[in-house]
Short mmCIF file of C-alpha atoms in Angstrom, two decimals:
data_model
loop_
_atom_site.label_atom_id
_atom_site.label_comp_id
_atom_site.label_asym_id
_atom_site.label_seq_id
_atom_site.Cartn_x
_atom_site.Cartn_y
_atom_site.Cartn_z
CA MET A 1 130.43 213.04 120.03
CA ASN A 2 126.85 214.17 119.38
CA ARG A 3 125.19 210.89 118.37
CA PRO A 4 121.65 210.58 116.93
CA TYR A 5 118.91 208.99 118.99
CA ASN A 6 118.38 205.44 117.75
CA PHE A 7 114.84 204.10 118.26
CA SER A 8 115.51 200.74 116.59
CA ALA A 9 113.65 197.71 117.97
CA GLY A 10 116.77 195.56 117.71
CA PRO A 11 119.61 195.35 117.22
CA ALA A 12 119.20 198.44 119.31
CA ALA A 13 121.14 201.26 120.91
CA ILE A 14 123.86 200.30 123.40
CA PRO A 15 124.89 202.74 126.16
CA THR A 16 127.57 205.11 124.89
CA GLU A 17 129.77 204.39 127.90
CA VAL A 18 129.69 200.68 127.06
CA LEU A 19 130.65 201.28 123.43
CA GLU A 20 133.48 203.60 124.46
CA ARG A 21 134.91 201.06 126.89
CA ALA A 22 134.64 198.23 124.37
CA ALA A 23 136.42 200.41 121.81
CA ALA A 24 139.20 201.26 124.26
CA GLU A 25 139.73 197.57 125.05
CA MET A 26 139.35 196.31 121.47
CA LEU A 27 143.03 195.59 120.82
CA ASP A 28 144.23 194.80 124.32
CA TRP A 29 141.99 193.63 127.15
CA HIS A 30 143.52 194.59 130.50
CA GLY A 31 147.09 194.19 129.33
CA SER A 32 146.58 190.64 128.07
CA GLY A 33 147.85 191.52 124.60
CA MET A 34 144.62 190.15 123.10
CA GLY A 35 141.24 191.51 122.20
CA VAL A 36 138.26 189.65 123.64
CA MET A 37 137.31 188.27 120.20
CA GLU A 38 140.76 186.64 120.00
CA MET A 39 140.69 184.89 123.38
CA SER A 40 140.17 181.22 124.06
CA HIS A 41 136.82 180.80 125.76
CA ARG A 42 138.54 178.43 128.18
CA GLY A 43 141.43 180.75 129.01
CA LYS A 44 141.66 182.50 132.38
CA GLU A 45 141.08 185.91 130.81
CA PHE A 46 137.74 185.08 129.26
CA LEU A 47 136.63 182.95 132.20
CA ALA A 48 137.05 186.04 134.38
CA ILE A 49 134.83 188.01 131.98
CA TYR A 50 132.21 185.25 131.92
CA GLU A 51 132.11 184.73 135.68
CA GLN A 52 131.74 188.46 136.35
CA ALA A 53 128.97 188.82 133.75
CA GLU A 54 127.03 185.91 135.22
CA ALA A 55 127.41 187.20 138.79
CA ASP A 56 126.36 190.72 137.80
CA LEU A 57 123.29 189.49 135.93
CA ARG A 58 122.27 187.34 138.88
CA GLU A 59 122.61 190.36 141.17
CA LEU A 60 120.80 192.77 138.83
CA LEU A 61 117.78 190.52 138.31
CA ALA A 62 117.88 189.04 141.84
CA VAL A 63 117.97 185.54 140.32
CA PRO A 64 117.51 182.90 143.07
CA THR A 65 120.17 180.23 143.59
CA GLN A 66 117.88 177.47 142.32
CA PHE A 67 117.99 178.98 138.83
CA LYS A 68 120.78 178.44 136.31
CA ILE A 69 121.90 181.27 134.03
CA LEU A 70 122.83 180.05 130.56
CA PHE A 71 124.56 182.02 127.80
CA MET A 72 123.41 180.52 124.51
CA GLN A 73 122.98 181.38 120.83
CA GLY A 74 120.17 181.45 118.29
CA GLY A 75 118.06 184.28 119.70
CA GLY A 76 114.43 184.09 120.71
CA LEU A 77 113.45 182.29 117.52
CA ALA A 78 115.74 179.38 118.31
CA GLU A 79 114.39 179.23 121.85
CA ASN A 80 110.92 178.73 120.38
CA ALA A 81 112.22 175.27 119.44
CA ILE A 82 114.72 174.74 122.25
CA VAL A 83 112.13 175.31 125.00
CA PRO A 84 109.72 172.57 123.84
CA LEU A 85 112.66 170.28 123.07
CA ASN A 86 113.63 170.60 126.75
CA LEU A 87 110.36 171.12 128.59
CA SER A 88 107.45 169.66 126.62
CA ARG A 89 108.20 166.01 127.46
CA ALA A 90 106.27 165.39 124.23
CA GLY A 91 103.10 166.30 126.13
CA VAL A 92 100.60 169.16 126.16
CA VAL A 93 101.79 172.76 126.35
CA ASP A 94 99.69 175.90 126.82
CA PHE A 95 100.19 179.21 125.03
CA VAL A 96 98.84 182.69 125.56
CA VAL A 97 99.03 184.38 122.16
CA THR A 98 99.33 188.16 122.48
CA GLY A 99 101.11 189.24 119.29
CA SER A 100 103.54 188.37 116.55
CA TRP A 101 106.22 186.77 118.70
CA SER A 102 103.94 184.49 120.69
CA GLN A 103 102.31 183.51 117.39
CA LYS A 104 105.71 182.37 116.13
CA SER A 105 106.41 180.56 119.40
CA HIS A 106 103.09 178.73 119.28
CA LYS A 107 103.61 177.64 115.68
CA GLU A 108 107.12 176.32 116.33
CA ALA A 109 106.13 174.35 119.44
CA ARG A 110 103.67 172.27 117.41
CA LYS A 111 106.66 170.47 115.90
CA TYR A 112 107.71 169.03 119.27
CA ALA A 113 104.75 168.83 121.65
CA SER A 114 102.00 166.26 121.23
CA GLU A 115 99.39 168.99 121.65
CA VAL A 116 99.58 172.78 121.75
CA ASN A 117 96.63 174.48 123.41
CA VAL A 118 95.93 178.16 122.89
CA ALA A 119 94.71 179.01 126.37
CA ALA A 120 93.93 182.59 125.37
CA SER A 121 94.49 184.97 122.48
CA GLY A 122 94.34 188.70 121.90
CA GLU A 123 93.92 188.32 118.13
CA ASP A 124 90.28 189.43 118.11
CA SER A 125 91.39 192.84 119.38
CA GLY A 126 94.12 193.10 116.78
CA PHE A 127 96.54 192.40 119.66
CA THR A 128 95.78 195.75 121.27
CA THR A 129 94.95 194.30 124.68
CA LEU A 130 95.79 191.29 126.85
CA PRO A 131 93.29 188.54 127.66
CA ASP A 132 92.28 188.50 131.33
CA PRO A 133 94.03 185.57 133.08
CA ALA A 134 90.71 184.64 134.70
CA SER A 135 89.45 183.73 131.21
CA TRP A 136 92.37 181.49 130.21
CA LYS A 137 91.49 177.90 129.30
CA LEU A 138 94.38 176.02 130.89
CA SER A 139 95.11 172.37 130.20
CA ARG A 140 95.22 169.81 132.96
CA GLY A 141 98.77 168.49 133.32
CA ALA A 142 100.37 170.91 130.84
CA SER A 143 104.15 170.67 130.68
CA TYR A 144 104.40 174.47 130.75
CA LEU A 145 102.61 177.67 129.78
CA HIS A 146 104.38 180.06 127.40
CA LEU A 147 103.78 183.77 127.04
CA CYS A 148 105.68 186.70 125.59
CA SER A 149 105.76 189.17 128.44
CA ASN A 150 106.46 192.11 126.08
CA GLU A 151 105.48 192.00 122.42
CA THR A 152 108.04 194.04 120.46
CA ILE A 153 105.86 194.53 117.37
CA HIS A 154 102.38 195.04 118.83
CA GLY A 155 103.50 196.96 121.92
CA VAL A 156 101.64 195.12 124.68
CA GLU A 157 103.28 194.21 127.99
CA PHE A 158 102.35 192.14 131.04
CA HIS A 159 103.09 194.59 133.84
CA GLU A 160 102.39 191.77 136.29
CA LEU A 161 103.14 188.14 135.52
CA PRO A 162 100.23 185.72 136.04
CA ASP A 163 100.13 183.52 139.13
CA LEU A 164 99.46 180.16 137.54
CA LYS A 165 98.95 178.42 140.88
CA ALA A 166 96.16 180.87 141.70
CA LEU A 167 94.64 179.97 138.33
CA GLY A 168 94.68 176.27 139.23
CA SER A 169 97.69 175.23 137.16
CA ASP A 170 100.89 173.57 138.35
CA ALA A 171 102.61 174.17 135.02
CA PRO A 172 105.82 176.20 135.08
CA LEU A 173 105.56 179.61 133.43
CA VAL A 174 107.90 180.24 130.49
CA ILE A 175 108.37 183.87 129.50
CA ASP A 176 110.01 185.41 126.47
CA PHE A 177 111.30 188.64 128.00
CA SER A 178 113.59 189.54 125.10
CA SER A 179 112.44 193.12 124.71
CA HIS A 180 112.09 194.16 128.34
CA VAL A 181 114.72 192.14 130.19
CA ALA A 182 116.51 194.31 132.77
CA SER A 183 113.96 197.12 132.34
CA ARG A 184 112.10 196.09 135.51
CA PRO A 185 112.37 193.43 138.25
CA VAL A 186 111.20 189.84 137.68
CA ASP A 187 108.98 187.92 140.11
CA TRP A 188 110.88 184.64 140.03
CA SER A 189 108.34 182.97 142.34
CA ARG A 190 106.02 182.87 139.30
CA VAL A 191 108.58 181.87 136.64
CA GLY A 192 110.06 178.52 135.65
CA LEU A 193 112.11 179.73 132.69
CA ALA A 194 112.84 183.09 131.09
CA PHE A 195 114.67 183.64 127.82
CA GLY A 196 115.64 186.61 125.74
CA GLY A 197 117.84 187.77 122.90
CA ALA A 198 120.47 190.28 124.01
CA GLN A 199 120.10 192.72 121.14
CA LYS A 200 117.54 195.02 122.75
CA ASN A 201 118.51 195.81 126.33
CA ILE A 202 121.70 193.84 126.92
CA GLY A 203 124.15 193.98 124.03
CA PRO A 204 124.85 192.87 120.48
CA ALA A 205 122.91 190.28 118.52
CA GLY A 206 124.24 186.75 118.85
CA LEU A 207 123.85 186.19 122.59
CA THR A 208 120.74 184.63 124.14
CA ILE A 209 120.09 184.60 127.88
CA VAL A 210 118.23 181.64 129.41
CA ILE A 211 117.40 181.56 133.12
CA VAL A 212 115.94 178.21 134.08
CA ARG A 213 114.87 176.59 137.36
CA GLU A 214 117.03 173.58 138.19
CA ASP A 215 114.15 171.12 138.51
CA LEU A 216 113.30 171.72 134.83
CA LEU A 217 116.69 170.43 133.69
CA GLY A 218 117.26 166.90 132.47
CA HIS A 219 114.02 166.31 130.57
CA ALA A 220 115.11 166.99 126.99
CA LEU A 221 113.55 164.95 124.20
CA PRO A 222 115.87 162.34 122.64
CA ALA A 223 115.96 164.38 119.43
CA CYS A 224 117.26 167.49 121.21
CA PRO A 225 120.75 168.43 119.97
CA SER A 226 123.31 168.18 122.76
CA ALA A 227 124.30 171.83 122.40
CA PHE A 228 120.67 172.82 123.06
CA ASP A 229 120.06 170.52 126.04
CA TYR A 230 119.75 172.91 128.98
CA LYS A 231 121.24 170.37 131.39
CA THR A 232 124.28 169.85 129.18
CA VAL A 233 124.74 173.62 128.83
CA ALA A 234 124.33 174.13 132.59
CA ASP A 235 126.67 171.28 133.50
CA ASN A 236 129.34 172.83 131.28
CA GLN A 237 128.88 176.43 132.51
CA SER A 238 127.71 177.50 129.02
CA MET A 239 131.00 176.20 127.57
CA TYR A 240 129.82 172.94 125.99
CA ASN A 241 130.35 174.62 122.63
CA THR A 242 132.19 177.86 121.94
CA PRO A 243 129.93 180.56 123.38
CA PRO A 244 129.36 184.02 121.83
CA THR A 245 132.36 185.49 123.64
CA TRP A 246 132.08 189.05 122.32
CA GLY A 247 128.36 189.17 123.12
CA ILE A 248 129.01 187.97 126.68
CA TYR A 249 131.75 190.56 127.12
CA VAL A 250 129.60 193.49 125.93
CA ALA A 251 126.66 192.19 127.99
CA GLY A 252 128.97 192.16 131.00
CA LEU A 253 129.91 195.79 130.36
CA THR A 254 126.21 196.63 130.08
CA PHE A 255 125.50 194.89 133.40
CA GLN A 256 128.20 197.02 135.04
CA TRP A 257 126.64 200.13 133.48
CA LEU A 258 123.23 199.10 134.81
CA LYS A 259 124.57 198.55 138.31
CA ALA A 260 125.91 202.12 138.29
CA GLN A 261 122.56 203.73 137.38
CA ARG A 262 120.84 205.83 140.05
CA GLU A 263 117.39 207.38 140.41
CA GLY A 264 117.10 208.94 143.85
CA ALA A 265 117.66 206.15 146.37
CA LEU A 266 117.12 203.45 143.74
CA THR A 267 119.91 201.66 141.88
CA GLY A 268 120.29 199.13 139.08
CA VAL A 269 117.14 197.62 137.59
CA ALA A 270 114.87 199.38 140.11
CA ALA A 271 116.31 202.71 138.98
CA MET A 272 115.88 201.77 135.34
CA GLU A 273 112.23 200.88 135.95
CA GLN A 274 111.53 204.35 137.33
CA ARG A 275 113.35 205.94 134.40
CA ASN A 276 111.46 203.77 131.92
CA ILE A 277 108.11 204.64 133.50
CA ALA A 278 108.94 208.34 133.14
CA LYS A 279 110.01 207.94 129.49
CA ALA A 280 106.89 206.01 128.56
CA LYS A 281 104.60 208.44 130.38
CA LEU A 282 106.12 211.41 128.57
CA PHE A 283 105.49 209.79 125.20
CA TYR A 284 102.03 208.35 125.84
CA ASP A 285 100.76 211.53 127.47
CA TYR A 286 101.70 213.52 124.39
CA VAL A 287 100.21 211.03 121.92
CA ASP A 288 96.96 210.73 123.90
CA GLY A 289 96.51 214.50 123.75
CA SER A 290 97.39 214.75 120.08
CA GLN A 291 95.06 215.23 117.12
CA LEU A 292 97.57 213.79 114.61
CA TYR A 293 98.91 210.66 116.31
CA VAL A 294 97.27 207.63 117.88
CA ASN A 295 98.37 204.59 119.89
CA LYS A 296 95.83 201.77 119.71
CA VAL A 297 96.98 199.68 122.69
CA ALA A 298 94.78 199.56 125.80
CA ALA A 299 96.23 201.81 128.48
CA HIS A 300 96.61 199.08 131.12
CA CYS A 301 98.94 196.95 129.00
CA ARG A 302 100.98 199.45 127.00
CA SER A 303 104.62 198.53 126.62
CA ARG A 304 107.21 200.76 128.24
CA MET A 305 109.79 199.57 125.72
CA ASN A 306 108.14 199.39 122.29
CA ILE A 307 105.56 201.99 121.33
CA PRO A 308 103.74 201.60 118.01
CA PHE A 309 101.93 204.75 116.89
CA PHE A 310 100.19 205.95 113.76
CA LEU A 311 99.61 209.23 111.98
CA ARG A 312 95.87 209.68 111.49
CA ASP A 313 96.77 210.96 108.02
CA GLU A 314 99.12 208.24 106.81
CA SER A 315 99.85 210.12 103.58
CA ARG A 316 102.27 212.13 105.73
CA ASN A 317 104.29 209.10 106.88
CA ASP A 318 107.22 209.63 104.50
CA ALA A 319 107.45 213.32 105.36
CA PHE A 320 107.40 212.48 109.05
CA LEU A 321 110.23 209.97 108.74
CA ALA A 322 112.32 212.28 106.56
CA GLY A 323 111.98 215.12 109.04
CA ALA A 324 112.83 212.82 111.94
CA LYS A 325 116.00 211.64 110.22
CA GLU A 326 117.08 215.25 109.60
CA ARG A 327 116.85 215.82 113.36
CA GLY A 328 118.84 212.71 114.26
CA LEU A 329 115.81 210.62 115.26
CA LEU A 330 116.44 207.28 113.63
CA GLN A 331 114.69 203.93 112.99
CA LEU A 332 111.12 205.08 113.64
CA LYS A 333 109.39 203.20 110.83
CA GLY A 334 106.96 200.61 112.14
CA HIS A 335 107.27 196.89 111.53
CA LYS A 336 106.13 195.91 108.05
CA SER A 337 103.40 193.64 109.46
CA VAL A 338 101.58 196.49 111.23
CA GLY A 339 102.79 199.66 109.49
CA GLY A 340 102.84 203.11 111.04
CA MET A 341 105.66 204.08 113.36
CA ARG A 342 107.38 202.52 116.33
CA ALA A 343 109.62 204.06 118.97
CA SER A 344 111.65 201.54 120.96
CA ILE A 345 112.86 203.24 124.12
CA TYR A 346 115.05 200.64 125.78
CA ASN A 347 117.30 201.24 128.78
CA ALA A 348 119.98 202.94 126.67
CA MET A 349 117.53 205.59 125.44
CA PRO A 350 117.77 208.63 127.73
CA LEU A 351 114.80 210.75 128.72
CA ALA A 352 116.33 213.51 126.57
CA GLY A 353 115.91 211.28 123.50
CA VAL A 354 112.20 210.78 124.17
CA GLN A 355 111.82 214.48 124.79
CA ALA A 356 113.54 215.25 121.46
CA LEU A 357 111.11 212.92 119.69
CA VAL A 358 108.07 214.46 121.38
CA ASP A 359 109.32 217.95 120.52
CA TYR A 360 109.67 216.97 116.87
CA MET A 361 106.25 215.30 116.81
CA ARG A 362 104.67 218.43 118.29
CA GLU A 363 106.43 220.62 115.71
CA PHE A 364 105.32 218.32 112.88
CA GLU A 365 101.74 218.31 114.15
CA GLN A 366 101.61 222.11 114.37
CA LYS A 367 103.00 222.40 110.86
CA HIS A 368 100.47 219.94 109.41
CA ALA A 369 97.43 220.77 111.52
#
């Protein structure tokens, strides 16, 4: 089947092989006589799916043994509350505000922490660059520091996570890696907790991944709901309440797909990183040499996953989108808060899809020069 290229920021494209396998197993998973959505989450069939998905994710991201992998619900927005409910200890928390999502996180945390300190912000630049870690104003004794390591809307990405110890802070680093999880390796020596919604690089909406260091468990505020207490979730192997079984199943299929990816001698996430670098370079190189399009993000912190761009003549926006749709290039309209266009080129987007978009953009530019 010749499918369009879907550039949606999320819910986003899922690898075709994963969708085909899920479709083939929809009515009968491995001869069980049940589809995955019909299974008891405590039955042996689903437990096998869950255990394999957890093991594959741990392998793919090289998650150390001292971290727990939790399969939760509520997406990144819910984690904006769940993280401070578990980690703030009703004390001071630091935030680095680099775009729309970290703004939301910062606002939500004020409901639970006694003080929320904005250690740094990129707002003065219109969130087109990242504040230098050397300039961050870190709190003494902060319970944690939160940052969004890839901003889906504004298109900035931390290509290297900050070393808080080198900056004089003992606070654990919390990262929202929703929109670039599994697109590159993670330096777990610098991370205390990472969370992300599945609906960009992992699977369908409804599943949230939390990877948390064991020493951060067991400190939830008294008001924290039991189902959101990380220790309770960890102690019950993510089965304290009924988990998002279908989301875990499709995520597991995606992890198997990721493990099978190859780029030269590289496999898995390392292979995907090389592929993602090539996709992003193809797109940015074209835009930077264009007279019609512009990307406003500083070159050193441009996202490999989410690329906002603008037509210099915005009166042509509707014509651009209409022409793109005719060519099977979908979901390119930018977020309403920033306007313009946005191409999200997650793991499931092949290089051929980015090339098709660049070819169309070049054709449109020549036509409207």
